Amino acid sequence: MAKILIVEDEAIIALSTKKSIEKMGHTQVTIVDSGEKAIQFVKENQPTIILMDLKINGDMDGIETMEEIRKFSDVPVIYTTGNSDPRARERANATTKSSFLTKPIENSILHTALQKYLFVFPISFYLNINL
């Protein structure tokens, strides 16, 4: 069973995303609103994937948070943002194992992105296939 972490500072968006993911059949979905809480959660719970907003509460943005998480975990991340800033995409790509979705995110696009990391990448790793 996948453990999904949503890092989002807007409660309505976080709850809506969680509900969408739960409708896809995933029941272990956690929401936090800051980089500090995300880092702590990853250390203690080892999620399968992270949905990371770029603008979150606390001293770090989503990309800085993932840079810290990368020091101890290679958990895949799907960045989410309402802004399609090319500089942010460049910074996000440097954290590896990442995708970038622009809000509002349609359920079908979110489902496809989650499937990519939850099913395609693990199978390719197991079979030693480079995608």
PDB file of C-alpha atoms in Angstrom:
ATOM      1  CA  MET A   1       0.000   0.000   0.000  1.00  0.00           C
ATOM      2  CA  ALA A   2       1.365   3.385  -1.043  1.00  0.00           C
ATOM      3  CA  LYS A   3       2.004   6.043   1.594  1.00  0.00           C
ATOM      4  CA  ILE A   4       1.393   9.447   0.037  1.00  0.00           C
ATOM      5  CA  LEU A   5       2.472  12.735   1.605  1.00  0.00           C
ATOM      6  CA  ILE A   6       0.798  15.971   0.505  1.00  0.00           C
ATOM      7  CA  VAL A   7       2.746  19.125   1.392  1.00  0.00           C
ATOM      8  CA  GLU A   8       0.353  22.010   0.843  1.00  0.00           C
ATOM      9  CA  ASP A   9      -0.300  25.175   2.857  1.00  0.00           C
ATOM     10  CA  GLU A  10      -3.797  25.842   1.483  1.00  0.00           C
ATOM     11  CA  ALA A  11      -6.172  23.620   3.460  1.00  0.00           C
ATOM     12  CA  ILE A  12      -8.926  23.492   0.842  1.00  0.00           C
ATOM     13  CA  ILE A  13      -6.521  22.403  -1.887  1.00  0.00           C
ATOM     14  CA  ALA A  14      -4.858  19.872   0.418  1.00  0.00           C
ATOM     15  CA  LEU A  15      -8.171  18.308   1.464  1.00  0.00           C
ATOM     16  CA  SER A  16      -9.457  18.247  -2.113  1.00  0.00           C
ATOM     17  CA  THR A  17      -6.277  16.551  -3.320  1.00  0.00           C
ATOM     18  CA  LYS A  18      -6.429  14.043  -0.484  1.00  0.00           C
ATOM     19  CA  LYS A  19     -10.039  13.200  -1.303  1.00  0.00           C
ATOM     20  CA  SER A  20      -9.158  12.721  -4.987  1.00  0.00           C
ATOM     21  CA  ILE A  21      -6.280  10.407  -4.113  1.00  0.00           C
ATOM     22  CA  GLU A  22      -8.448   8.412  -1.717  1.00  0.00           C
ATOM     23  CA  LYS A  23     -11.043   7.968  -4.489  1.00  0.00           C
ATOM     24  CA  MET A  24      -8.232   6.373  -6.518  1.00  0.00           C
ATOM     25  CA  GLY A  25      -7.992   3.726  -3.802  1.00  0.00           C
ATOM     26  CA  HIS A  26      -5.075   5.054  -1.756  1.00  0.00           C
ATOM     27  CA  THR A  27      -5.918   5.187   1.937  1.00  0.00           C
ATOM     28  CA  GLN A  28      -2.605   6.199   3.535  1.00  0.00           C
ATOM     29  CA  VAL A  29      -2.580   9.899   2.655  1.00  0.00           C
ATOM     30  CA  THR A  30      -1.115  12.491   5.033  1.00  0.00           C
ATOM     31  CA  ILE A  31      -1.158  16.289   4.774  1.00  0.00           C
ATOM     32  CA  VAL A  32       1.434  18.678   6.225  1.00  0.00           C
ATOM     33  CA  ASP A  33       1.779  22.412   5.551  1.00  0.00           C
ATOM     34  CA  SER A  34       5.490  23.184   5.964  1.00  0.00           C
ATOM     35  CA  GLY A  35       8.908  21.995   4.904  1.00  0.00           C
ATOM     36  CA  GLU A  36       9.935  21.259   8.464  1.00  0.00           C
ATOM     37  CA  LYS A  37       6.909  19.008   9.014  1.00  0.00           C
ATOM     38  CA  ALA A  38       7.516  17.302   5.664  1.00  0.00           C
ATOM     39  CA  ILE A  39      11.133  16.506   6.534  1.00  0.00           C
ATOM     40  CA  GLN A  40      10.106  15.079   9.894  1.00  0.00           C
ATOM     41  CA  PHE A  41       7.333  12.992   8.324  1.00  0.00           C
ATOM     42  CA  VAL A  42       9.669  11.540   5.682  1.00  0.00           C
ATOM     43  CA  LYS A  43      12.257  10.634   8.334  1.00  0.00           C
ATOM     44  CA  GLU A  44       9.670   8.863  10.484  1.00  0.00           C
ATOM     45  CA  ASN A  45       7.338   7.332   7.894  1.00  0.00           C
ATOM     46  CA  GLN A  46       9.202   6.825   4.609  1.00  0.00           C
ATOM     47  CA  PRO A  47       6.376   7.722   2.208  1.00  0.00           C
ATOM     48  CA  THR A  48       6.135   6.153  -1.235  1.00  0.00           C
ATOM     49  CA  ILE A  49       5.659   9.511  -2.971  1.00  0.00           C
ATOM     50  CA  ILE A  50       5.335  13.203  -2.120  1.00  0.00           C
ATOM     51  CA  LEU A  51       3.055  15.819  -3.679  1.00  0.00           C
ATOM     52  CA  MET A  52       4.944  19.034  -2.919  1.00  0.00           C
ATOM     53  CA  ASP A  53       3.591  22.541  -3.439  1.00  0.00           C
ATOM     54  CA  LEU A  54       6.331  25.020  -4.274  1.00  0.00           C
ATOM     55  CA  LYS A  55       5.015  27.696  -1.908  1.00  0.00           C
ATOM     56  CA  ILE A  56       4.505  26.287   1.590  1.00  0.00           C
ATOM     57  CA  ASN A  57       4.569  27.528   5.177  1.00  0.00           C
ATOM     58  CA  GLY A  58       7.865  27.867   7.002  1.00  0.00           C
ATOM     59  CA  ASP A  59      11.334  29.055   6.111  1.00  0.00           C
ATOM     60  CA  MET A  60      11.808  26.758   3.096  1.00  0.00           C
ATOM     61  CA  ASP A  61       9.934  26.523  -0.174  1.00  0.00           C
ATOM     62  CA  GLY A  62       9.017  23.126  -1.607  1.00  0.00           C
ATOM     63  CA  ILE A  63      12.212  22.772  -3.626  1.00  0.00           C
ATOM     64  CA  GLU A  64      14.456  23.645  -0.682  1.00  0.00           C
ATOM     65  CA  THR A  65      12.509  21.116   1.372  1.00  0.00           C
ATOM     66  CA  MET A  66      13.171  18.413  -1.220  1.00  0.00           C
ATOM     67  CA  GLU A  67      16.860  19.347  -1.313  1.00  0.00           C
ATOM     68  CA  GLU A  68      16.957  18.595   2.419  1.00  0.00           C
ATOM     69  CA  ILE A  69      14.971  15.373   2.003  1.00  0.00           C
ATOM     70  CA  ARG A  70      17.340  14.260  -0.767  1.00  0.00           C
ATOM     71  CA  LYS A  71      20.131  14.162   1.834  1.00  0.00           C
ATOM     72  CA  PHE A  72      18.530  11.037   3.340  1.00  0.00           C
ATOM     73  CA  SER A  73      15.791   9.806   0.965  1.00  0.00           C
ATOM     74  CA  ASP A  74      15.222   9.283  -2.743  1.00  0.00           C
ATOM     75  CA  VAL A  75      11.401   9.320  -2.448  1.00  0.00           C
ATOM     76  CA  PRO A  76       9.813  10.489  -5.735  1.00  0.00           C
ATOM     77  CA  VAL A  77       8.183  13.918  -5.740  1.00  0.00           C
ATOM     78  CA  ILE A  78       5.491  15.537  -7.841  1.00  0.00           C
ATOM     79  CA  TYR A  79       5.791  19.302  -7.529  1.00  0.00           C
ATOM     80  CA  THR A  80       2.568  21.297  -7.739  1.00  0.00           C
ATOM     81  CA  THR A  81       2.218  25.008  -8.321  1.00  0.00           C
ATOM     82  CA  GLY A  82      -0.131  27.645  -9.616  1.00  0.00           C
ATOM     83  CA  ASN A  83       2.821  29.349 -11.300  1.00  0.00           C
ATOM     84  CA  SER A  84       4.657  27.868 -14.273  1.00  0.00           C
ATOM     85  CA  ASP A  85       7.912  29.760 -13.656  1.00  0.00           C
ATOM     86  CA  PRO A  86      10.687  28.211 -15.803  1.00  0.00           C
ATOM     87  CA  ARG A  87      13.315  28.944 -13.121  1.00  0.00           C
ATOM     88  CA  ALA A  88      11.288  26.942 -10.579  1.00  0.00           C
ATOM     89  CA  ARG A  89      11.068  24.020 -13.011  1.00  0.00           C
ATOM     90  CA  GLU A  90      14.825  24.141 -13.473  1.00  0.00           C
ATOM     91  CA  ARG A  91      15.407  24.091  -9.705  1.00  0.00           C
ATOM     92  CA  ALA A  92      12.855  21.310  -9.244  1.00  0.00           C
ATOM     93  CA  ASN A  93      14.433  19.104 -11.911  1.00  0.00           C
ATOM     94  CA  ALA A  94      17.732  19.245 -10.035  1.00  0.00           C
ATOM     95  CA  THR A  95      16.172  17.295  -7.140  1.00  0.00           C
ATOM     96  CA  THR A  96      15.747  14.174  -9.356  1.00  0.00           C
ATOM     97  CA  LYS A  97      12.879  11.675  -9.408  1.00  0.00           C
ATOM     98  CA  SER A  98      10.491  14.547  -9.938  1.00  0.00           C
ATOM     99  CA  SER A  99       7.566  15.711 -12.048  1.00  0.00           C
ATOM    100  CA  PHE A 100       5.908  19.093 -12.249  1.00  0.00           C
ATOM    101  CA  LEU A 101       2.134  19.716 -12.370  1.00  0.00           C
ATOM    102  CA  THR A 102       0.449  23.099 -12.711  1.00  0.00           C
ATOM    103  CA  LYS A 103      -2.650  23.819 -10.624  1.00  0.00           C
ATOM    104  CA  PRO A 104      -5.510  23.348 -10.884  1.00  0.00           C
ATOM    105  CA  ILE A 105      -4.696  19.683 -11.416  1.00  0.00           C
ATOM    106  CA  GLU A 106      -7.293  17.534 -13.130  1.00  0.00           C
ATOM    107  CA  ASN A 107      -7.922  14.186 -11.433  1.00  0.00           C
ATOM    108  CA  SER A 108      -6.963  12.251 -14.570  1.00  0.00           C
ATOM    109  CA  ILE A 109      -3.605  14.031 -14.773  1.00  0.00           C
ATOM    110  CA  LEU A 110      -2.957  13.471 -11.068  1.00  0.00           C
ATOM    111  CA  HIS A 111      -3.869   9.800 -11.454  1.00  0.00           C
ATOM    112  CA  THR A 112      -1.464   9.398 -14.395  1.00  0.00           C
ATOM    113  CA  ALA A 113       1.353  11.127 -12.509  1.00  0.00           C
ATOM    114  CA  LEU A 114       0.851   8.931  -9.444  1.00  0.00           C
ATOM    115  CA  GLN A 115       0.737   5.783 -11.587  1.00  0.00           C
ATOM    116  CA  LYS A 116       4.045   6.765 -13.163  1.00  0.00           C
ATOM    117  CA  TYR A 117       5.800   6.671  -9.819  1.00  0.00           C
ATOM    118  CA  LEU A 118       3.808   4.005  -8.023  1.00  0.00           C
ATOM    119  CA  PHE A 119       3.783   1.422 -10.792  1.00  0.00           C
ATOM    120  CA  VAL A 120       6.018   2.229 -13.781  1.00  0.00           C
ATOM    121  CA  PHE A 121       9.184   3.252 -11.916  1.00  0.00           C
ATOM    122  CA  PRO A 122       9.157   0.364  -9.405  1.00  0.00           C
ATOM    123  CA  ILE A 123       8.671  -2.147 -12.227  1.00  0.00           C
ATOM    124  CA  SER A 124      11.443  -0.573 -14.305  1.00  0.00           C
ATOM    125  CA  PHE A 125      13.775  -0.689 -11.290  1.00  0.00           C
ATOM    126  CA  TYR A 126      12.922  -4.333 -10.596  1.00  0.00           C
ATOM    127  CA  LEU A 127      13.477  -5.279 -14.240  1.00  0.00           C
ATOM    128  CA  ASN A 128      16.536  -3.006 -14.498  1.00  0.00           C
ATOM    129  CA  ILE A 129      15.033  -0.998 -17.364  1.00  0.00           C
ATOM    130  CA  ASN A 130      15.971   2.639 -17.936  1.00  0.00           C
ATOM    131  CA  LEU A 131      12.968   4.825 -18.740  1.00  0.00           C
TER     132      LEU A 131
END
